[in-house]
């Protein structure tokens, strides 16, 4: 079987997933005397539609049998956070992490469970990785066709934590040293070292701190009295890509041994909006003289597709778009080894009918087929099929506002188990298409605020008995038989008007 191994249990899979938007929670406040942060360093990689944040916590346990550590984010940061993962430094295994407060709380707490409780004075280093969506905004909001683009990012200068922190600092890294300005406030003196400046710039990095002996800061009072906003205004030469809507349909066909994927994509350049009118002559001049072109204009999109993709198609509201280039993955067989279709990727380069300036939109449909045997297998012990469906095909650096994935199973199938790659809303529907009699069971997954980190696989276990397999050919045979009987009856039916010749004589 070529698809990745199915987790042994759903609990094992959900143990590494963060529930970022809980429905209703009642959490016990964290104990501030349980831990001490020896050092906290937050590194923020500034980008376009998404922002990568890595925070390192060197933690010292102040009690025996400490098994739960609590992270804290402000309500604003929590609302922007799309993805979160925590690990022990040097380990590749994510730790169990879950949100323990309601979304409307001013401080969001996330509980991390250690694999083994810590002893008194034991020290570990935790690495918290998060991705924020739409955290940077264009400044100015509008630019002319020949003007460059700049973005601005703001955040709190202190890393919130329910525990006392010995030393902490925050680093903001721009894509290039071309930083227009950054907030350099002289008011950050309470926790700063007297001999050092609270804010320094070195190349493309702006550092705030170090700040020493910061007491437990995960309280509304600390945020109101002590927390201050800092930020960076930086040049950004790439496209700020947003997908306001993505509608994916995955249809499984056993008779055709095929898995069809079709995406309807609403694409938007979310950078600085175009001021004035679009000048075609200026655009042609920039194509002839690339050094004068503005790189934030979206001219093409590159998709990385599985290696076994066949018959890709691409069209928009007008019709087929021929300005695309598909490069299938090179096949190199290695003796005694099978490679997954996810290990080798094909590439599809799509070029819209027009360049996408800031604030412009483009809607298109992308579809392709794949062999079903590469994504599904049969479990003889359960008498069921297990299929893996990619949740989305990510555009690097793009933010997805609203995503819906619809998986259409064969007619007559019965769903045994559904395992999404992360917490998401699930609905069950019925889909009708050609030659269907009772319709096909359909599972719909709905999510918001996603990034290119959400490219996992959906696992669905379902059963299809022999009668369901024969339902479609029997329906086709019944249709032909009915048509034959109607034609036969029609041939035997005489609709002519007969006259009585004897009476006429």
Tab-separated table of N, CA and C in Angstrom, residues 16-18 20 45 49-54 80-87 94 127-133 390-400 403 420-423 447-457:
chain	number	residue	atom	x	y	z
A	16	UNK	N	-1.697	15.506	19.060
A	16	UNK	CA	-0.746	16.497	18.559
A	16	UNK	C	-1.462	17.640	17.875
A	17	UNK	N	-2.776	17.717	18.033
A	17	UNK	CA	-3.552	18.765	17.369
A	17	UNK	C	-4.014	19.768	18.405
A	18	UNK	N	-3.914	21.057	18.090
A	18	UNK	CA	-4.328	22.093	19.012
A	18	UNK	C	-5.751	22.497	18.692
A	20	UNK	N	-7.800	25.246	18.586
A	20	UNK	CA	-7.617	26.689	18.690
A	20	UNK	C	-8.912	27.418	18.991
A	45	UNK	N	9.357	35.922	12.288
A	45	UNK	CA	9.744	36.019	10.882
A	45	UNK	C	8.634	36.751	10.136
A	49	UNK	N	1.066	37.433	3.957
A	49	UNK	CA	-0.210	37.014	4.521
A	49	UNK	C	-0.037	36.188	5.784
A	50	UNK	N	1.123	35.566	5.968
A	50	UNK	CA	1.380	34.767	7.158
A	50	UNK	C	2.667	35.228	7.842
A	51	UNK	N	2.722	35.022	9.148
A	51	UNK	CA	3.880	35.390	9.960
A	51	UNK	C	4.277	34.190	10.803
A	52	UNK	N	5.546	33.784	10.706
A	52	UNK	CA	6.052	32.635	11.452
A	52	UNK	C	6.665	33.112	12.781
A	53	UNK	N	6.240	32.507	13.883
A	53	UNK	CA	6.723	32.898	15.209
A	53	UNK	C	7.252	31.665	15.933
A	54	UNK	N	8.457	31.767	16.471
A	54	UNK	CA	9.056	30.697	17.264
A	54	UNK	C	9.463	31.272	18.619
A	80	UNK	N	-5.434	35.881	15.786
A	80	UNK	CA	-4.661	35.824	14.539
A	80	UNK	C	-3.972	34.477	14.345
A	81	UNK	N	-3.809	33.716	15.423
A	81	UNK	CA	-3.055	32.470	15.350
A	81	UNK	C	-3.861	31.400	14.624
A	82	UNK	N	-3.268	30.872	13.566
A	82	UNK	CA	-3.926	29.850	12.755
A	82	UNK	C	-3.432	28.451	13.063
A	83	UNK	N	-2.175	28.344	13.468
A	83	UNK	CA	-1.565	27.027	13.693
A	83	UNK	C	-0.605	27.123	14.864
A	84	UNK	N	-0.530	26.061	15.648
A	84	UNK	CA	0.317	26.068	16.841
A	84	UNK	C	0.854	24.660	17.096
A	85	UNK	N	2.128	24.614	17.497
A	85	UNK	CA	2.747	23.324	17.798
A	85	UNK	C	3.839	23.532	18.835
A	86	UNK	N	3.958	22.612	19.784
A	86	UNK	CA	4.955	22.705	20.848
A	86	UNK	C	5.771	21.418	20.896
A	87	UNK	N	7.089	21.580	21.079
A	87	UNK	CA	7.998	20.438	21.163
A	87	UNK	C	9.040	20.709	22.236
A	94	UNK	N	5.680	16.288	18.413
A	94	UNK	CA	4.860	17.332	19.047
A	94	UNK	C	4.254	16.839	20.353
A	127	UNK	N	9.867	24.641	22.821
A	127	UNK	CA	9.838	25.453	21.610
A	127	UNK	C	8.391	25.510	21.117
A	128	UNK	N	7.806	26.692	21.156
A	128	UNK	CA	6.437	26.907	20.710
A	128	UNK	C	6.472	27.580	19.341
A	129	UNK	N	5.920	26.907	18.329
A	129	UNK	CA	5.865	27.443	16.968
A	129	UNK	C	4.426	27.790	16.631
A	130	UNK	N	4.211	29.006	16.143
A	130	UNK	CA	2.876	29.450	15.749
A	130	UNK	C	2.950	30.139	14.396
A	131	UNK	N	1.812	30.177	13.726
A	131	UNK	CA	1.671	30.896	12.461
A	131	UNK	C	0.473	31.824	12.589
A	132	UNK	N	0.695	33.099	12.316
A	132	UNK	CA	-0.380	34.085	12.333
A	132	UNK	C	-0.807	34.409	10.908
A	133	UNK	N	-2.089	34.630	10.723
A	133	UNK	CA	-2.636	35.001	9.417
A	133	UNK	C	-3.111	36.454	9.458
A	390	UNK	N	-6.033	14.417	0.430
A	390	UNK	CA	-5.341	15.647	0.842
A	390	UNK	C	-6.347	16.742	1.186
A	391	UNK	N	-6.150	17.383	2.347
A	391	UNK	CA	-7.110	18.402	2.769
A	391	UNK	C	-7.079	19.606	1.835
A	392	UNK	N	-5.901	20.052	1.445
A	392	UNK	CA	-5.791	21.149	0.484
A	392	UNK	C	-4.415	21.109	-0.167
A	393	UNK	N	-4.328	21.729	-1.335
A	393	UNK	CA	-3.053	21.921	-2.030
A	393	UNK	C	-2.608	23.347	-1.744
A	394	UNK	N	-1.588	23.475	-0.934
A	394	UNK	CA	-1.241	24.779	-0.384
A	394	UNK	C	-0.475	25.623	-1.397
A	395	UNK	N	-0.750	26.917	-1.365
A	395	UNK	CA	0.054	27.920	-2.036
A	395	UNK	C	1.015	28.465	-0.986
A	396	UNK	N	2.332	28.358	-1.188
A	396	UNK	CA	3.277	28.790	-0.146
A	396	UNK	C	3.046	30.233	0.280
A	397	UNK	N	2.926	30.417	1.607
A	397	UNK	CA	2.757	31.752	2.164
A	397	UNK	C	1.357	32.313	2.084
A	398	UNK	N	0.393	31.540	1.606
A	398	UNK	CA	-0.973	32.044	1.458
A	398	UNK	C	-1.785	31.802	2.728
A	399	UNK	N	-2.754	32.687	2.978
A	399	UNK	CA	-3.702	32.524	4.073
A	399	UNK	C	-5.054	32.146	3.490
A	400	UNK	N	-5.696	31.138	4.082
A	400	UNK	CA	-6.986	30.639	3.613
A	400	UNK	C	-8.054	31.062	4.616
A	403	UNK	N	-12.429	27.439	4.009
A	403	UNK	CA	-12.132	26.232	3.238
A	403	UNK	C	-13.236	25.209	3.480
A	420	UNK	N	-10.186	13.544	10.447
A	420	UNK	CA	-9.568	14.720	9.835
A	420	UNK	C	-8.181	14.959	10.423
A	421	UNK	N	-7.315	15.707	9.723
A	421	UNK	CA	-5.962	15.946	10.232
A	421	UNK	C	-5.906	16.921	11.393
A	422	UNK	N	-6.969	17.693	11.605
A	422	UNK	CA	-7.032	18.637	12.714
A	422	UNK	C	-8.489	18.886	13.037
A	423	UNK	N	-8.740	19.615	14.112
A	423	UNK	CA	-10.108	19.874	14.540
A	423	UNK	C	-10.834	20.716	13.515
A	447	UNK	N	-13.597	24.627	7.521
A	447	UNK	CA	-12.609	25.256	8.398
A	447	UNK	C	-12.390	26.692	7.964
A	448	UNK	N	-11.917	27.494	8.904
A	448	UNK	CA	-11.583	28.886	8.639
A	448	UNK	C	-10.182	29.177	9.186
A	449	UNK	N	-9.583	30.238	8.648
A	449	UNK	CA	-8.291	30.730	9.135
A	449	UNK	C	-7.222	29.637	9.067
A	450	UNK	N	-6.941	29.162	7.855
A	450	UNK	CA	-5.925	28.139	7.638
A	450	UNK	C	-4.713	28.734	6.917
A	451	UNK	N	-3.605	27.988	6.951
A	451	UNK	CA	-2.381	28.376	6.250
A	451	UNK	C	-1.820	27.147	5.546
A	452	UNK	N	-0.614	27.288	4.985
A	452	UNK	CA	-0.011	26.150	4.302
A	452	UNK	C	0.458	25.070	5.263
A	453	UNK	N	0.286	25.258	6.567
A	453	UNK	CA	0.585	24.222	7.549
A	453	UNK	C	-0.524	23.174	7.625
A	454	UNK	N	-1.680	23.474	7.076
A	454	UNK	CA	-2.837	22.578	7.188
A	454	UNK	C	-2.972	21.723	5.935
A	455	UNK	N	-1.910	21.012	5.586
A	455	UNK	CA	-1.927	20.197	4.375
A	455	UNK	C	-1.928	18.706	4.712
A	456	UNK	N	-2.606	18.337	5.772
A	456	UNK	CA	-2.628	16.935	6.172
A	456	UNK	C	-3.587	16.116	5.341
A	457	UNK	N	-3.745	14.858	5.739
A	457	UNK	CA	-4.598	13.917	5.021
A	457	UNK	C	-5.852	13.610	5.834
